[in-house]
PDB file of C-alpha atoms in Angstrom:
ATOM      1  CA  MET W 739     -71.147  29.095  71.296  1.00  0.00           C
ATOM      2  CA  LYS W 740     -68.685  31.398  69.578  1.00  0.00           C
ATOM      3  CA  ASN W 741     -71.247  32.363  66.951  1.00  0.00           C
ATOM      4  CA  LYS W 742     -73.436  34.017  69.576  1.00  0.00           C
ATOM      5  CA  LYS W 743     -71.212  37.082  69.683  1.00  0.00           C
ATOM      6  CA  TYR W 744     -72.146  37.785  66.056  1.00  0.00           C
ATOM      7  CA  ILE W 745     -75.905  37.580  66.582  1.00  0.00           C
ATOM      8  CA  TYR W 746     -76.431  40.997  68.177  1.00  0.00           C
ATOM      9  CA  PRO W 747     -74.250  42.990  65.712  1.00  0.00           C
ATOM     10  CA  ILE W 748     -76.061  41.340  62.797  1.00  0.00           C
ATOM     11  CA  PHE W 749     -79.444  41.959  64.440  1.00  0.00           C
ATOM     12  CA  ILE W 750     -78.695  45.651  65.074  1.00  0.00           C
ATOM     13  CA  THR W 751     -77.384  46.073  61.528  1.00  0.00           C
ATOM     14  CA  LEU W 752     -80.578  44.600  60.072  1.00  0.00           C
ATOM     15  CA  ILE W 753     -82.687  46.997  62.122  1.00  0.00           C
ATOM     16  CA  LEU W 754     -80.664  50.011  60.982  1.00  0.00           C
ATOM     17  CA  LEU W 755     -80.912  48.921  57.339  1.00  0.00           C
ATOM     18  CA  LEU W 756     -84.703  48.950  57.608  1.00  0.00           C
ATOM     19  CA  PHE W 757     -84.611  52.704  58.163  1.00  0.00           C
ATOM     20  CA  LEU W 758     -82.623  53.474  55.002  1.00  0.00           C
ATOM     21  CA  LYS W 759     -85.540  53.184  52.568  1.00  0.00           C
ATOM     22  CA  ILE W 760     -87.936  55.827  53.850  1.00  0.00           C
ATOM     23  CA  ASP W 761     -89.106  57.667  50.727  1.00  0.00           C
ATOM     24  CA  PHE W 762     -92.796  57.352  51.688  1.00  0.00           C
ATOM     25  CA  ARG W 763     -92.066  58.964  55.049  1.00  0.00           C
ATOM     26  CA  PHE W 764     -90.724  62.152  53.417  1.00  0.00           C
ATOM     27  CA  GLN W 765     -93.623  62.815  51.069  1.00  0.00           C
ATOM     28  CA  ASP W 766     -95.139  66.275  51.305  1.00  0.00           C
ATOM     29  CA  THR W 767     -98.649  65.061  50.545  1.00  0.00           C
ATOM     30  CA  VAL W 768    -100.839  61.961  50.369  1.00  0.00           C
ATOM     31  CA  TYR W 769    -102.164  61.609  46.854  1.00  0.00           C
ATOM     32  CA  CYS W 770    -105.653  60.521  45.901  1.00  0.00           C
ATOM     33  CA  CYS W 771    -106.819  57.969  45.346  1.00  0.00           C
ATOM     34  CA  GLY W 772    -105.886  54.708  46.982  1.00  0.00           C
ATOM     35  CA  ASP W 773    -105.767  52.843  50.269  1.00  0.00           C
ATOM     36  CA  ASP W 774    -102.977  55.014  51.717  1.00  0.00           C
ATOM     37  CA  HIS W 775    -105.001  58.137  51.024  1.00  0.00           C
ATOM     38  CA  ASP W 776    -108.208  56.727  52.512  1.00  0.00           C
ATOM     39  CA  TYR W 777    -106.578  55.635  55.774  1.00  0.00           C
ATOM     40  CA  TYR W 778    -104.882  58.997  56.132  1.00  0.00           C
ATOM     41  CA  MET W 779    -108.177  60.831  55.596  1.00  0.00           C
ATOM     42  CA  HIS W 780    -109.727  58.808  58.421  1.00  0.00           C
ATOM     43  CA  ALA W 781    -106.833  59.663  60.744  1.00  0.00           C
ATOM     44  CA  GLU W 782    -106.981  63.343  59.833  1.00  0.00           C
ATOM     45  CA  THR W 783    -110.716  63.794  60.407  1.00  0.00           C
ATOM     46  CA  ILE W 784    -110.434  62.005  63.783  1.00  0.00           C
ATOM     47  CA  GLY W 785    -107.110  63.360  65.045  1.00  0.00           C
ATOM     48  CA  VAL W 786    -107.242  66.902  63.672  1.00  0.00           C
ATOM     49  CA  ASP W 787    -110.868  67.814  62.928  1.00  0.00           C
ATOM     50  CA  PHE W 788    -112.362  65.681  65.728  1.00  0.00           C
ATOM     51  CA  ASP W 789    -115.307  64.839  63.518  1.00  0.00           C
ATOM     52  CA  LEU W 790    -116.243  62.490  60.715  1.00  0.00           C
ATOM     53  CA  ASP W 791    -116.886  65.195  58.117  1.00  0.00           C
ATOM     54  CA  TYR W 792    -114.597  64.511  55.160  1.00  0.00           C
ATOM     55  CA  SER W 793    -115.675  67.475  53.058  1.00  0.00           C
ATOM     56  CA  ASN W 794    -112.554  69.543  53.792  1.00  0.00           C
ATOM     57  CA  GLN W 795    -110.240  66.545  53.407  1.00  0.00           C
ATOM     58  CA  MET W 796    -111.594  65.683  49.966  1.00  0.00           C
ATOM     59  CA  LEU W 797    -111.966  69.027  48.240  1.00  0.00           C
ATOM     60  CA  GLY W 798    -111.933  68.564  44.488  1.00  0.00           C
ATOM     61  CA  ILE W 799    -112.107  64.781  44.671  1.00  0.00           C
ATOM     62  CA  GLU W 800    -115.644  64.454  46.002  1.00  0.00           C
ATOM     63  CA  ASN W 801    -116.704  62.042  43.260  1.00  0.00           C
ATOM     64  CA  ARG W 802    -113.596  59.887  43.203  1.00  0.00           C
ATOM     65  CA  ARG W 803    -114.352  57.946  46.393  1.00  0.00           C
ATOM     66  CA  PHE W 804    -117.679  57.355  48.211  1.00  0.00           C
ATOM     67  CA  ASN W 805    -120.342  59.959  47.510  1.00  0.00           C
ATOM     68  CA  LEU W 806    -124.038  59.338  48.199  1.00  0.00           C
ATOM     69  CA  ASN W 807    -126.614  62.073  48.799  1.00  0.00           C
ATOM     70  CA  ASP W 808    -123.761  64.577  49.285  1.00  0.00           C
ATOM     71  CA  LYS W 809    -122.222  62.385  51.978  1.00  0.00           C
ATOM     72  CA  ILE W 810    -118.522  62.105  51.185  1.00  0.00           C
ATOM     73  CA  ALA W 811    -116.210  59.489  52.691  1.00  0.00           C
ATOM     74  CA  PRO W 812    -113.158  57.370  51.861  1.00  0.00           C
ATOM     75  CA  THR W 813    -113.824  53.804  50.767  1.00  0.00           C
ATOM     76  CA  GLY W 814    -111.049  52.327  52.938  1.00  0.00           C
ATOM     77  CA  PHE W 815    -111.762  50.907  56.399  1.00  0.00           C
ATOM     78  CA  ILE W 816    -111.642  53.295  59.345  1.00  0.00           C
ATOM     79  CA  GLY W 817    -109.711  51.162  61.864  1.00  0.00           C
ATOM     80  CA  THR W 818    -106.247  52.143  60.664  1.00  0.00           C
ATOM     81  CA  GLY W 819    -107.251  55.787  61.022  1.00  0.00           C
ATOM     82  CA  ILE W 820    -108.502  55.206  64.573  1.00  0.00           C
ATOM     83  CA  TYR W 821    -105.234  53.598  65.648  1.00  0.00           C
ATOM     84  CA  SER W 822    -103.009  56.195  63.984  1.00  0.00           C
ATOM     85  CA  SER W 823    -105.016  59.347  64.756  1.00  0.00           C
ATOM     86  CA  PRO W 824    -103.238  60.130  68.092  1.00  0.00           C
ATOM     87  CA  PHE W 825     -99.894  60.233  66.261  1.00  0.00           C
ATOM     88  CA  LEU W 826    -101.287  62.509  63.570  1.00  0.00           C
ATOM     89  CA  PHE W 827    -102.710  64.736  66.321  1.00  0.00           C
ATOM     90  CA  PHE W 828     -99.252  65.292  67.841  1.00  0.00           C
ATOM     91  CA  GLY W 829     -97.742  65.786  64.396  1.00  0.00           C
ATOM     92  CA  HIS W 830    -100.359  68.438  63.682  1.00  0.00           C
ATOM     93  CA  LEU W 831     -99.544  70.211  66.967  1.00  0.00           C
ATOM     94  CA  LEU W 832     -95.844  70.246  66.088  1.00  0.00           C
ATOM     95  CA  ASP W 833     -96.695  71.484  62.619  1.00  0.00           C
ATOM     96  CA  ARG W 834     -98.612  74.424  64.072  1.00  0.00           C
ATOM     97  CA  VAL W 835     -95.835  75.290  66.540  1.00  0.00           C
ATOM     98  CA  LEU W 836     -93.015  75.172  63.985  1.00  0.00           C
ATOM     99  CA  THR W 837     -94.756  76.512  60.884  1.00  0.00           C
ATOM    100  CA  GLY W 838     -97.732  78.462  62.196  1.00  0.00           C
ATOM    101  CA  LYS W 839    -100.076  76.571  59.908  1.00  0.00           C
ATOM    102  CA  SER W 840    -103.495  75.775  61.335  1.00  0.00           C
ATOM    103  CA  GLU W 841    -105.599  75.147  58.223  1.00  0.00           C
ATOM    104  CA  LEU W 842    -106.047  71.762  56.615  1.00  0.00           C
ATOM    105  CA  SER W 843    -105.316  71.287  52.955  1.00  0.00           C
ATOM    106  CA  GLN W 844    -104.340  68.606  50.508  1.00  0.00           C
ATOM    107  CA  GLN W 845    -100.759  69.877  50.709  1.00  0.00           C
ATOM    108  CA  ILE W 846    -100.043  68.068  53.963  1.00  0.00           C
ATOM    109  CA  PHE W 847     -96.934  69.307  55.734  1.00  0.00           C
ATOM    110  CA  ASN W 848     -94.216  66.798  56.434  1.00  0.00           C
ATOM    111  CA  TYR W 849     -94.504  66.776  60.243  1.00  0.00           C
ATOM    112  CA  ARG W 850     -97.998  65.314  60.071  1.00  0.00           C
ATOM    113  CA  ILE W 851     -96.876  62.500  57.818  1.00  0.00           C
ATOM    114  CA  LEU W 852     -93.710  61.961  59.854  1.00  0.00           C
ATOM    115  CA  PHE W 853     -95.570  61.458  63.138  1.00  0.00           C
ATOM    116  CA  TYR W 854     -98.314  59.538  61.355  1.00  0.00           C
ATOM    117  CA  SER W 855     -95.647  57.157  60.072  1.00  0.00           C
ATOM    118  CA  PHE W 856     -94.442  56.522  63.634  1.00  0.00           C
ATOM    119  CA  SER W 857     -97.805  54.899  64.403  1.00  0.00           C
ATOM    120  CA  SER W 858     -97.079  51.707  62.481  1.00  0.00           C
ATOM    121  CA  VAL W 859     -93.622  51.437  64.072  1.00  0.00           C
ATOM    122  CA  PHE W 860     -95.118  51.842  67.554  1.00  0.00           C
ATOM    123  CA  TYR W 861     -97.780  49.157  67.027  1.00  0.00           C
ATOM    124  CA  TYR W 862     -95.196  46.902  65.388  1.00  0.00           C
ATOM    125  CA  PHE W 863     -92.986  46.885  68.470  1.00  0.00           C
ATOM    126  CA  LEU W 864     -96.033  46.690  70.744  1.00  0.00           C
ATOM    127  CA  THR W 865     -97.068  43.562  68.820  1.00  0.00           C
ATOM    128  CA  ILE W 866     -93.657  42.021  69.502  1.00  0.00           C
ATOM    129  CA  PHE W 867     -93.917  42.963  73.187  1.00  0.00           C
ATOM    130  CA  LEU W 868     -97.366  41.374  73.562  1.00  0.00           C
ATOM    131  CA  THR W 869     -96.186  38.269  71.729  1.00  0.00           C
ATOM    132  CA  LEU W 870     -93.392  37.878  74.275  1.00  0.00           C
ATOM    133  CA  LYS W 871     -95.992  38.249  77.043  1.00  0.00           C
ATOM    134  CA  ILE W 872     -98.160  35.548  75.470  1.00  0.00           C
ATOM    135  CA  LEU W 873     -95.233  33.142  75.178  1.00  0.00           C
ATOM    136  CA  LYS W 874     -94.409  33.800  78.828  1.00  0.00           C
ATOM    137  CA  ILE W 875     -97.970  32.973  79.853  1.00  0.00           C
ATOM    138  CA  LEU W 876     -97.833  29.781  77.793  1.00  0.00           C
ATOM    139  CA  LYS W 877     -94.391  29.021  79.268  1.00  0.00           C
ATOM    140  CA  TYR W 878     -92.855  28.519  75.840  1.00  0.00           C
ATOM    141  CA  LYS W 879     -89.071  28.723  76.049  1.00  0.00           C
ATOM    142  CA  PHE W 880     -88.315  31.075  73.202  1.00  0.00           C
ATOM    143  CA  LYS W 881     -85.530  33.597  73.580  1.00  0.00           C
ATOM    144  CA  ASN W 882     -86.524  37.220  73.121  1.00  0.00           C
ATOM    145  CA  TYR W 883     -84.212  37.811  70.194  1.00  0.00           C
ATOM    146  CA  GLU W 884     -85.644  34.764  68.414  1.00  0.00           C
ATOM    147  CA  VAL W 885     -89.132  36.263  68.544  1.00  0.00           C
ATOM    148  CA  VAL W 886     -87.826  39.645  67.400  1.00  0.00           C
ATOM    149  CA  LEU W 887     -85.968  38.042  64.486  1.00  0.00           C
ATOM    150  CA  LEU W 888     -89.148  36.151  63.579  1.00  0.00           C
ATOM    151  CA  TYR W 889     -91.087  39.397  63.250  1.00  0.00           C
ATOM    152  CA  PHE W 890     -88.300  41.208  61.421  1.00  0.00           C
ATOM    153  CA  GLY W 891     -88.096  38.294  59.019  1.00  0.00           C
ATOM    154  CA  SER W 892     -91.771  38.624  58.164  1.00  0.00           C
ATOM    155  CA  GLY W 893     -93.369  40.902  55.611  1.00  0.00           C
ATOM    156  CA  VAL W 894     -94.959  42.949  58.399  1.00  0.00           C
ATOM    157  CA  ALA W 895     -91.643  44.768  58.947  1.00  0.00           C
ATOM    158  CA  TYR W 896     -91.864  46.259  55.456  1.00  0.00           C
ATOM    159  CA  TYR W 897     -95.310  47.689  56.165  1.00  0.00           C
ATOM    160  CA  ALA W 898     -94.157  49.065  59.527  1.00  0.00           C
ATOM    161  CA  PHE W 899     -91.139  50.965  58.234  1.00  0.00           C
ATOM    162  CA  GLU W 900     -92.030  51.664  54.618  1.00  0.00           C
ATOM    163  CA  ARG W 901     -95.716  51.327  53.656  1.00  0.00           C
ATOM    164  CA  PHE W 902     -96.785  52.581  57.067  1.00  0.00           C
ATOM    165  CA  SER W 903    -100.241  53.697  55.982  1.00  0.00           C
ATOM    166  CA  MET W 904    -101.435  50.201  55.071  1.00  0.00           C
ATOM    167  CA  THR W 905    -103.426  47.890  57.346  1.00  0.00           C
ATOM    168  CA  HIS W 906    -100.983  44.997  57.804  1.00  0.00           C
ATOM    169  CA  VAL W 907     -99.342  46.097  61.061  1.00  0.00           C
ATOM    170  CA  TYR W 908    -102.685  46.988  62.606  1.00  0.00           C
ATOM    171  CA  GLU W 909    -104.185  43.643  61.625  1.00  0.00           C
ATOM    172  CA  CYS W 910    -101.256  41.827  63.217  1.00  0.00           C
ATOM    173  CA  PHE W 911    -101.486  43.955  66.356  1.00  0.00           C
ATOM    174  CA  SER W 912    -105.246  43.404  66.652  1.00  0.00           C
ATOM    175  CA  CYS W 913    -104.813  39.638  66.413  1.00  0.00           C
ATOM    176  CA  VAL W 914    -102.106  39.526  69.089  1.00  0.00           C
ATOM    177  CA  LEU W 915    -104.003  41.949  71.337  1.00  0.00           C
ATOM    178  CA  ILE W 916    -107.150  39.791  71.284  1.00  0.00           C
ATOM    179  CA  LEU W 917    -105.112  36.689  72.109  1.00  0.00           C
ATOM    180  CA  TYR W 918    -103.316  38.453  74.949  1.00  0.00           C
ATOM    181  CA  LEU W 919    -106.516  39.830  76.496  1.00  0.00           C
ATOM    182  CA  SER W 920    -108.216  36.448  76.186  1.00  0.00           C
ATOM    183  CA  MET W 921    -105.385  34.772  78.087  1.00  0.00           C
ATOM    184  CA  LYS W 922    -105.351  37.500  80.722  1.00  0.00           C
ATOM    185  CA  PHE W 923    -109.075  37.010  81.260  1.00  0.00           C
ATOM    186  CA  TYR W 924    -108.495  33.657  82.927  1.00  0.00           C
ATOM    187  CA  SER W 925    -105.768  34.935  85.257  1.00  0.00           C
ATOM    188  CA  HIS W 926    -106.855  38.499  85.967  1.00  0.00           C
ATOM    189  CA  LYS W 927    -108.765  39.326  89.139  1.00  0.00           C
ATOM    190  CA  ASN W 928    -110.878  42.031  87.527  1.00  0.00           C
ATOM    191  CA  LYS W 929    -112.527  39.836  84.890  1.00  0.00           C
ATOM    192  CA  ASN W 930    -115.268  42.374  84.174  1.00  0.00           C
ATOM    193  CA  PHE W 931    -112.737  44.926  82.951  1.00  0.00           C
ATOM    194  CA  ILE W 932    -110.930  42.408  80.730  1.00  0.00           C
ATOM    195  CA  ALA W 933    -114.284  41.117  79.480  1.00  0.00           C
ATOM    196  CA  PHE W 934    -115.051  44.687  78.372  1.00  0.00           C
ATOM    197  CA  LEU W 935    -111.694  45.094  76.613  1.00  0.00           C
ATOM    198  CA  ILE W 936    -111.941  41.858  74.580  1.00  0.00           C
ATOM    199  CA  PRO W 937    -115.007  42.832  72.458  1.00  0.00           C
ATOM    200  CA  LEU W 938    -113.568  46.346  72.128  1.00  0.00           C
ATOM    201  CA  ALA W 939    -110.346  44.899  70.721  1.00  0.00           C
ATOM    202  CA  ILE W 940    -112.362  42.672  68.365  1.00  0.00           C
ATOM    203  CA  ALA W 941    -114.432  45.639  67.162  1.00  0.00           C
ATOM    204  CA  LEU W 942    -111.293  47.695  66.498  1.00  0.00           C
ATOM    205  CA  GLY W 943    -109.687  44.759  64.722  1.00  0.00           C
ATOM    206  CA  ILE W 944    -112.666  44.213  62.439  1.00  0.00           C
ATOM    207  CA  SER W 945    -112.810  47.962  61.722  1.00  0.00           C
ATOM    208  CA  VAL W 946    -109.251  47.713  60.370  1.00  0.00           C
ATOM    209  CA  ARG W 947    -110.381  45.135  57.798  1.00  0.00           C
ATOM    210  CA  TRP W 948    -113.928  43.845  57.901  1.00  0.00           C
ATOM    211  CA  VAL W 949    -113.151  40.482  56.301  1.00  0.00           C
ATOM    212  CA  ASN W 950    -111.172  39.307  59.356  1.00  0.00           C
ATOM    213  CA  TYR W 951    -114.151  37.584  60.951  1.00  0.00           C
ATOM    214  CA  PHE W 952    -111.818  35.058  62.571  1.00  0.00           C
ATOM    215  CA  TYR W 953    -111.161  37.681  65.265  1.00  0.00           C
ATOM    216  CA  LEU W 954    -114.492  36.595  66.735  1.00  0.00           C
ATOM    217  CA  LEU W 955    -113.131  33.081  67.220  1.00  0.00           C
ATOM    218  CA  LEU W 956    -109.800  33.992  68.836  1.00  0.00           C
ATOM    219  CA  PRO W 957    -111.097  34.225  72.449  1.00  0.00           C
ATOM    220  CA  TYR W 958    -112.399  30.650  72.148  1.00  0.00           C
TER     221      TYR W 958
END
């Protein structure tokens, strides 16, 4: 078909347009208090502090989130922070190399946020990759670009490239990961290893948003 030659230029153009609206990615801080702030605090205490002590992340706002018996914590779920913490870790390293800053403060330098924002993009494309693997296992005859267009036509793309600190991409990834591991369980020789990964994936998925109890049913 003659129209096929227009598909790839249009597809590439749509991808490039997604990167034009990136005002959240160039913030110099994450402001209290809301979901974005909570998920970032989780990622920072895991990827930078290597602990779960939020006292230095929440200086001056101790009573605006969870505070019980002097135990301070964000109210948002921790799963998004677990997934994104490796990216924040590398952003923090780059921040220290380029700026010499080692202390943590509420004035978060841009490199941390920049690398933190790459997390949602990474898991977004990994979700697409695993979906293609699942369709291959099921022997569904979808073309790769059709699956990619399906994901880019969904609302998840917005949360991957713009509202990167929200849970949507990580929920989608968790769902696809559980399905993929469940299918691999029946074809993989080392079933014990896959059997270990499936409940781990479910636990991580539920930690992203605890109301997604249907993750428990996906292997069945």
